[in-house]
Amino acid sequence: MSALRKDQPRPTESPAALREKLLPDQMALLYSQIPVAVAGSFLCALAAVYLTRQSIPVSQLGWWLGANGGVLVWRTMLYILFYRWKPSPPDLNRWLVYFAVSIGVSGLMWSIPSIWFFPQLPLEGKVFIMFLAGGLSVSAVSTYSAMVWVPPLFYLPIGVSTVAGLFADGSQTGQVMGWVTAAFFGMLIVSGRNVHRSNIGALVLKLEKESLLTSLEKEKASAVGLNLTLNEEITQHRQTEEALRQSTKKLETAQNIAHLGSWEWDMLTNSVEWSDEAYRIYGRPLEEAITLQVFMGCVHPKDVDKVHMAIQAALEGREPYDLEHRVVHPDGRVIDVKAKGEVIFDESQTPYFMQGTVYDITLFKTVEAELRQAKDKADEASLAKSRFLAHMSHDLRTPLNSVMGFGQMLKKDPEFPLSPHQTESVDLILKAGKHLLTMIDGLLDLARIESGKAAIRMEEVNLNMLLDEMVLMTKPLVTQQDLTLEAPILEDRLPPVLADTTHLRQVLLNLLSNAVKYNRPQGHIRLEAALQENGLVRISVTDTGWGIPAKKTGELFLPFSRLGAERTGAEGTGIGLAISRSLVGQMGGQIGLESTVGQGTTFWVEFPPAVRSITGLQKKASNKTLF
């Protein structure tokens, strides 16, 4: 399974499709030769004028030279415009007509000396014109043979006029030279077709090589650079067999570097060919003759049925040949490979050829297994941590409840009333206990969420009702801290979102309480919701606090991380945002923030609408200070 042998049939395209693919390269070859052809034609025209000036009137020579020069200027302008405008493939046929017309006119201009000047020239002058016409015609065949019918547009007018002029001479020498010239132009027609076939063969070879390189680029991205280099080498040597051998060698090098082998299966001869790299991947010696049975013998016994079914499905045209399987080397070593291939069918949809690639993915499989093991260990460690936190929090709650119970009894005991100083001390004990209970509750929530035991009940949540509820629940805390809360009143109601109502309420309350705690005196809070362009509904809470430096935002969602707020006297445990992030993630949403130091912070959560077909909601909001 390697490159196709010369004696093997190749899949072909329709003539029309092949012509369409070859046209851009043919046009490039034609137009690239214009500068050389124009320079050669101009020099030959000067030589013709110089050598015939004694026999031909200057006025005739001047007219012919000027007209010929005009044609050469026209062809030069065509060359400049072609490469400046770079016409697209649909326009190439029109530019081919321009080129053909210019060649035909140039040929007519060079036929004038044979028609107009021959009667006035001696025999040696006619012979010179004959040789000049022959040289220009040979040059046209070698220069414009990319299109078989283009060179005749140039040399046929010249040949016909030259032969006619020599026969019209009337002398025996003129007759002989006329026949010789006719034979010369006849051979020129034959040789022109041969040169054209050679050029077309080279262009077809170039297309086949480019197709092969494209296939390799899709299989292995890391081999792109080598394939491009190989393509350049193929382009430079496309006209010779040596170029094909060089490109094959480079291809083998690329396969060795990328551990990418290629294979072919000719079903007509039941022969299988591998590239050298395929031999290495399958662990077989290079001199071994490969058959389908040998290939199946390399496949791991437990994967034989899978490979056989994949081949059968590809041959029946049901699905492409693309699978991973194991290979057993003669020394017992087992490797993993990824094989891909395509089947070529004849006109009756009967498969007759299959080719593809095989890639050694053992290293990737090993790394994948190691990453999976590492993830499993991390999950186990996280679960153990959550269980520890749950047990520890439960064990702390019992003695703490006893401490707070005794404190409340001391404070309310009518028989032994406390002094003001003692009452203040007991209040501090109760306040600290309440704070510790809050932290323990947060730890229990966090442990339950991270261990996957938090019950998530997804349902349609009416955001309009939930946001109104949030405003009413937050009102006492906002008023107590001398803050203002603003919320847009939406004329068009928001669509319901998919979330857990209880957990979403917990998340929003946490964000709003943070906006109150970490705001500045007489600050503002803004609660709003809107449908985003990405189709998600965003709920955001904005405060006018001191803001959060960008380098510290990554620490916000870590448990017990308060970014120094514990030194400000603001109450909190540093667990709320960690819990909120876990809850939002388990509900299929996203949470994030945007903050500017000195101006404030916006925390937001996003959830998908319950009805995905809701589009084009117009958000006409008017800000109103609620309290």
PDB file of N, CA, C and O in Angstrom, residues 478-503:
ATOM      1  N   VAL A 478     -30.428  46.744  52.302  1.00  0.00           N
ATOM      2  CA  VAL A 478     -30.005  47.924  51.540  1.00  0.00           C
ATOM      3  C   VAL A 478     -30.336  49.193  52.315  1.00  0.00           C
ATOM      4  O   VAL A 478     -29.525  50.121  52.420  1.00  0.00           O
ATOM      5  N   THR A 479     -31.557  49.255  52.867  1.00  0.00           N
ATOM      6  CA  THR A 479     -31.978  50.440  53.617  1.00  0.00           C
ATOM      7  C   THR A 479     -31.126  50.623  54.869  1.00  0.00           C
ATOM      8  O   THR A 479     -30.733  51.745  55.213  1.00  0.00           O
ATOM      9  N   GLN A 480     -30.833  49.501  55.542  1.00  0.00           N
ATOM     10  CA  GLN A 480     -30.032  49.568  56.758  1.00  0.00           C
ATOM     11  C   GLN A 480     -28.643  50.137  56.493  1.00  0.00           C
ATOM     12  O   GLN A 480     -28.090  50.874  57.319  1.00  0.00           O
ATOM     13  N   GLN A 481     -28.043  49.842  55.331  1.00  0.00           N
ATOM     14  CA  GLN A 481     -26.699  50.309  55.010  1.00  0.00           C
ATOM     15  C   GLN A 481     -26.706  51.658  54.280  1.00  0.00           C
ATOM     16  O   GLN A 481     -25.653  52.092  53.798  1.00  0.00           O
ATOM     17  N   ASP A 482     -27.864  52.300  54.179  1.00  0.00           N
ATOM     18  CA  ASP A 482     -27.981  53.610  53.533  1.00  0.00           C
ATOM     19  C   ASP A 482     -27.517  53.546  52.068  1.00  0.00           C
ATOM     20  O   ASP A 482     -26.763  54.399  51.596  1.00  0.00           O
ATOM     21  N   LEU A 483     -27.951  52.511  51.346  1.00  0.00           N
ATOM     22  CA  LEU A 483     -27.624  52.346  49.924  1.00  0.00           C
ATOM     23  C   LEU A 483     -28.888  52.489  49.101  1.00  0.00           C
ATOM     24  O   LEU A 483     -30.001  52.539  49.643  1.00  0.00           O
ATOM     25  N   THR A 484     -28.742  52.568  47.781  1.00  0.00           N
ATOM     26  CA  THR A 484     -29.899  52.579  46.872  1.00  0.00           C
ATOM     27  C   THR A 484     -29.786  51.410  45.909  1.00  0.00           C
ATOM     28  O   THR A 484     -28.694  51.049  45.470  1.00  0.00           O
ATOM     29  N   LEU A 485     -30.921  50.833  45.585  1.00  0.00           N
ATOM     30  CA  LEU A 485     -30.970  49.696  44.653  1.00  0.00           C
ATOM     31  C   LEU A 485     -31.778  50.099  43.434  1.00  0.00           C
ATOM     32  O   LEU A 485     -32.915  50.561  43.563  1.00  0.00           O
ATOM     33  N   GLU A 486     -31.184  49.960  42.267  1.00  0.00           N
ATOM     34  CA  GLU A 486     -31.864  50.290  41.013  1.00  0.00           C
ATOM     35  C   GLU A 486     -32.056  49.021  40.203  1.00  0.00           C
ATOM     36  O   GLU A 486     -31.182  48.139  40.192  1.00  0.00           O
ATOM     37  N   ALA A 487     -33.182  48.954  39.531  1.00  0.00           N
ATOM     38  CA  ALA A 487     -33.467  47.795  38.670  1.00  0.00           C
ATOM     39  C   ALA A 487     -34.265  48.264  37.470  1.00  0.00           C
ATOM     40  O   ALA A 487     -35.227  49.019  37.621  1.00  0.00           O
ATOM     41  N   PRO A 488     -33.894  47.862  36.244  1.00  0.00           N
ATOM     42  CA  PRO A 488     -34.680  48.214  35.065  1.00  0.00           C
ATOM     43  C   PRO A 488     -36.020  47.502  35.080  1.00  0.00           C
ATOM     44  O   PRO A 488     -36.106  46.326  35.434  1.00  0.00           O
ATOM     45  N   ILE A 489     -37.069  48.230  34.728  1.00  0.00           N
ATOM     46  CA  ILE A 489     -38.395  47.636  34.614  1.00  0.00           C
ATOM     47  C   ILE A 489     -38.613  47.280  33.151  1.00  0.00           C
ATOM     48  O   ILE A 489     -38.655  48.167  32.288  1.00  0.00           O
ATOM     49  N   LEU A 490     -38.723  45.993  32.834  1.00  0.00           N
ATOM     50  CA  LEU A 490     -38.797  45.537  31.446  1.00  0.00           C
ATOM     51  C   LEU A 490     -40.231  45.558  30.958  1.00  0.00           C
ATOM     52  O   LEU A 490     -41.114  44.962  31.574  1.00  0.00           O
ATOM     53  N   GLU A 491     -40.472  46.256  29.835  1.00  0.00           N
ATOM     54  CA  GLU A 491     -41.810  46.252  29.246  1.00  0.00           C
ATOM     55  C   GLU A 491     -42.124  44.888  28.635  1.00  0.00           C
ATOM     56  O   GLU A 491     -43.233  44.390  28.730  1.00  0.00           O
ATOM     57  N   ASP A 492     -41.143  44.279  27.954  1.00  0.00           N
ATOM     58  CA  ASP A 492     -41.307  42.931  27.412  1.00  0.00           C
ATOM     59  C   ASP A 492     -40.732  41.956  28.426  1.00  0.00           C
ATOM     60  O   ASP A 492     -39.581  42.075  28.829  1.00  0.00           O
ATOM     61  N   ARG A 493     -41.498  40.966  28.804  1.00  0.00           N
ATOM     62  CA  ARG A 493     -41.077  40.064  29.859  1.00  0.00           C
ATOM     63  C   ARG A 493     -39.939  39.170  29.379  1.00  0.00           C
ATOM     64  O   ARG A 493     -39.881  38.769  28.223  1.00  0.00           O
ATOM     65  N   LEU A 494     -39.035  38.861  30.297  1.00  0.00           N
ATOM     66  CA  LEU A 494     -37.913  37.975  29.983  1.00  0.00           C
ATOM     67  C   LEU A 494     -38.412  36.551  29.799  1.00  0.00           C
ATOM     68  O   LEU A 494     -39.376  36.135  30.441  1.00  0.00           O
ATOM     69  N   PRO A 495     -37.741  35.752  28.946  1.00  0.00           N
ATOM     70  CA  PRO A 495     -38.134  34.344  28.823  1.00  0.00           C
ATOM     71  C   PRO A 495     -37.708  33.585  30.074  1.00  0.00           C
ATOM     72  O   PRO A 495     -36.746  33.963  30.743  1.00  0.00           O
ATOM     73  N   PRO A 496     -38.396  32.524  30.424  1.00  0.00           N
ATOM     74  CA  PRO A 496     -37.950  31.689  31.544  1.00  0.00           C
ATOM     75  C   PRO A 496     -36.619  31.018  31.207  1.00  0.00           C
ATOM     76  O   PRO A 496     -36.300  30.811  30.030  1.00  0.00           O
ATOM     77  N   VAL A 497     -35.837  30.697  32.248  1.00  0.00           N
ATOM     78  CA  VAL A 497     -34.553  30.037  32.037  1.00  0.00           C
ATOM     79  C   VAL A 497     -34.603  28.646  32.639  1.00  0.00           C
ATOM     80  O   VAL A 497     -35.450  28.337  33.480  1.00  0.00           O
ATOM     81  N   LEU A 498     -33.684  27.796  32.210  1.00  0.00           N
ATOM     82  CA  LEU A 498     -33.560  26.446  32.753  1.00  0.00           C
ATOM     83  C   LEU A 498     -32.601  26.484  33.929  1.00  0.00           C
ATOM     84  O   LEU A 498     -31.407  26.721  33.750  1.00  0.00           O
ATOM     85  N   ALA A 499     -33.084  26.267  35.125  1.00  0.00           N
ATOM     86  CA  ALA A 499     -32.242  26.305  36.322  1.00  0.00           C
ATOM     87  C   ALA A 499     -33.013  25.677  37.475  1.00  0.00           C
ATOM     88  O   ALA A 499     -34.178  25.284  37.343  1.00  0.00           O
ATOM     89  N   ASP A 500     -32.339  25.577  38.634  1.00  0.00           N
ATOM     90  CA  ASP A 500     -32.974  25.152  39.884  1.00  0.00           C
ATOM     91  C   ASP A 500     -33.375  26.412  40.645  1.00  0.00           C
ATOM     92  O   ASP A 500     -32.516  27.226  40.999  1.00  0.00           O
ATOM     93  N   THR A 501     -34.653  26.596  40.899  1.00  0.00           N
ATOM     94  CA  THR A 501     -35.141  27.850  41.488  1.00  0.00           C
ATOM     95  C   THR A 501     -34.476  28.128  42.835  1.00  0.00           C
ATOM     96  O   THR A 501     -33.995  29.245  43.088  1.00  0.00           O
ATOM     97  N   THR A 502     -34.401  27.130  43.694  1.00  0.00           N
ATOM     98  CA  THR A 502     -33.842  27.340  45.035  1.00  0.00           C
ATOM     99  C   THR A 502     -32.371  27.731  44.961  1.00  0.00           C
ATOM    100  O   THR A 502     -31.920  28.682  45.617  1.00  0.00           O
ATOM    101  N   HIS A 503     -31.605  26.995  44.163  1.00  0.00           N
ATOM    102  CA  HIS A 503     -30.173  27.286  44.067  1.00  0.00           C
ATOM    103  C   HIS A 503     -29.906  28.606  43.355  1.00  0.00           C
ATOM    104  O   HIS A 503     -28.966  29.328  43.695  1.00  0.00           O
TER     105      HIS A 503
END
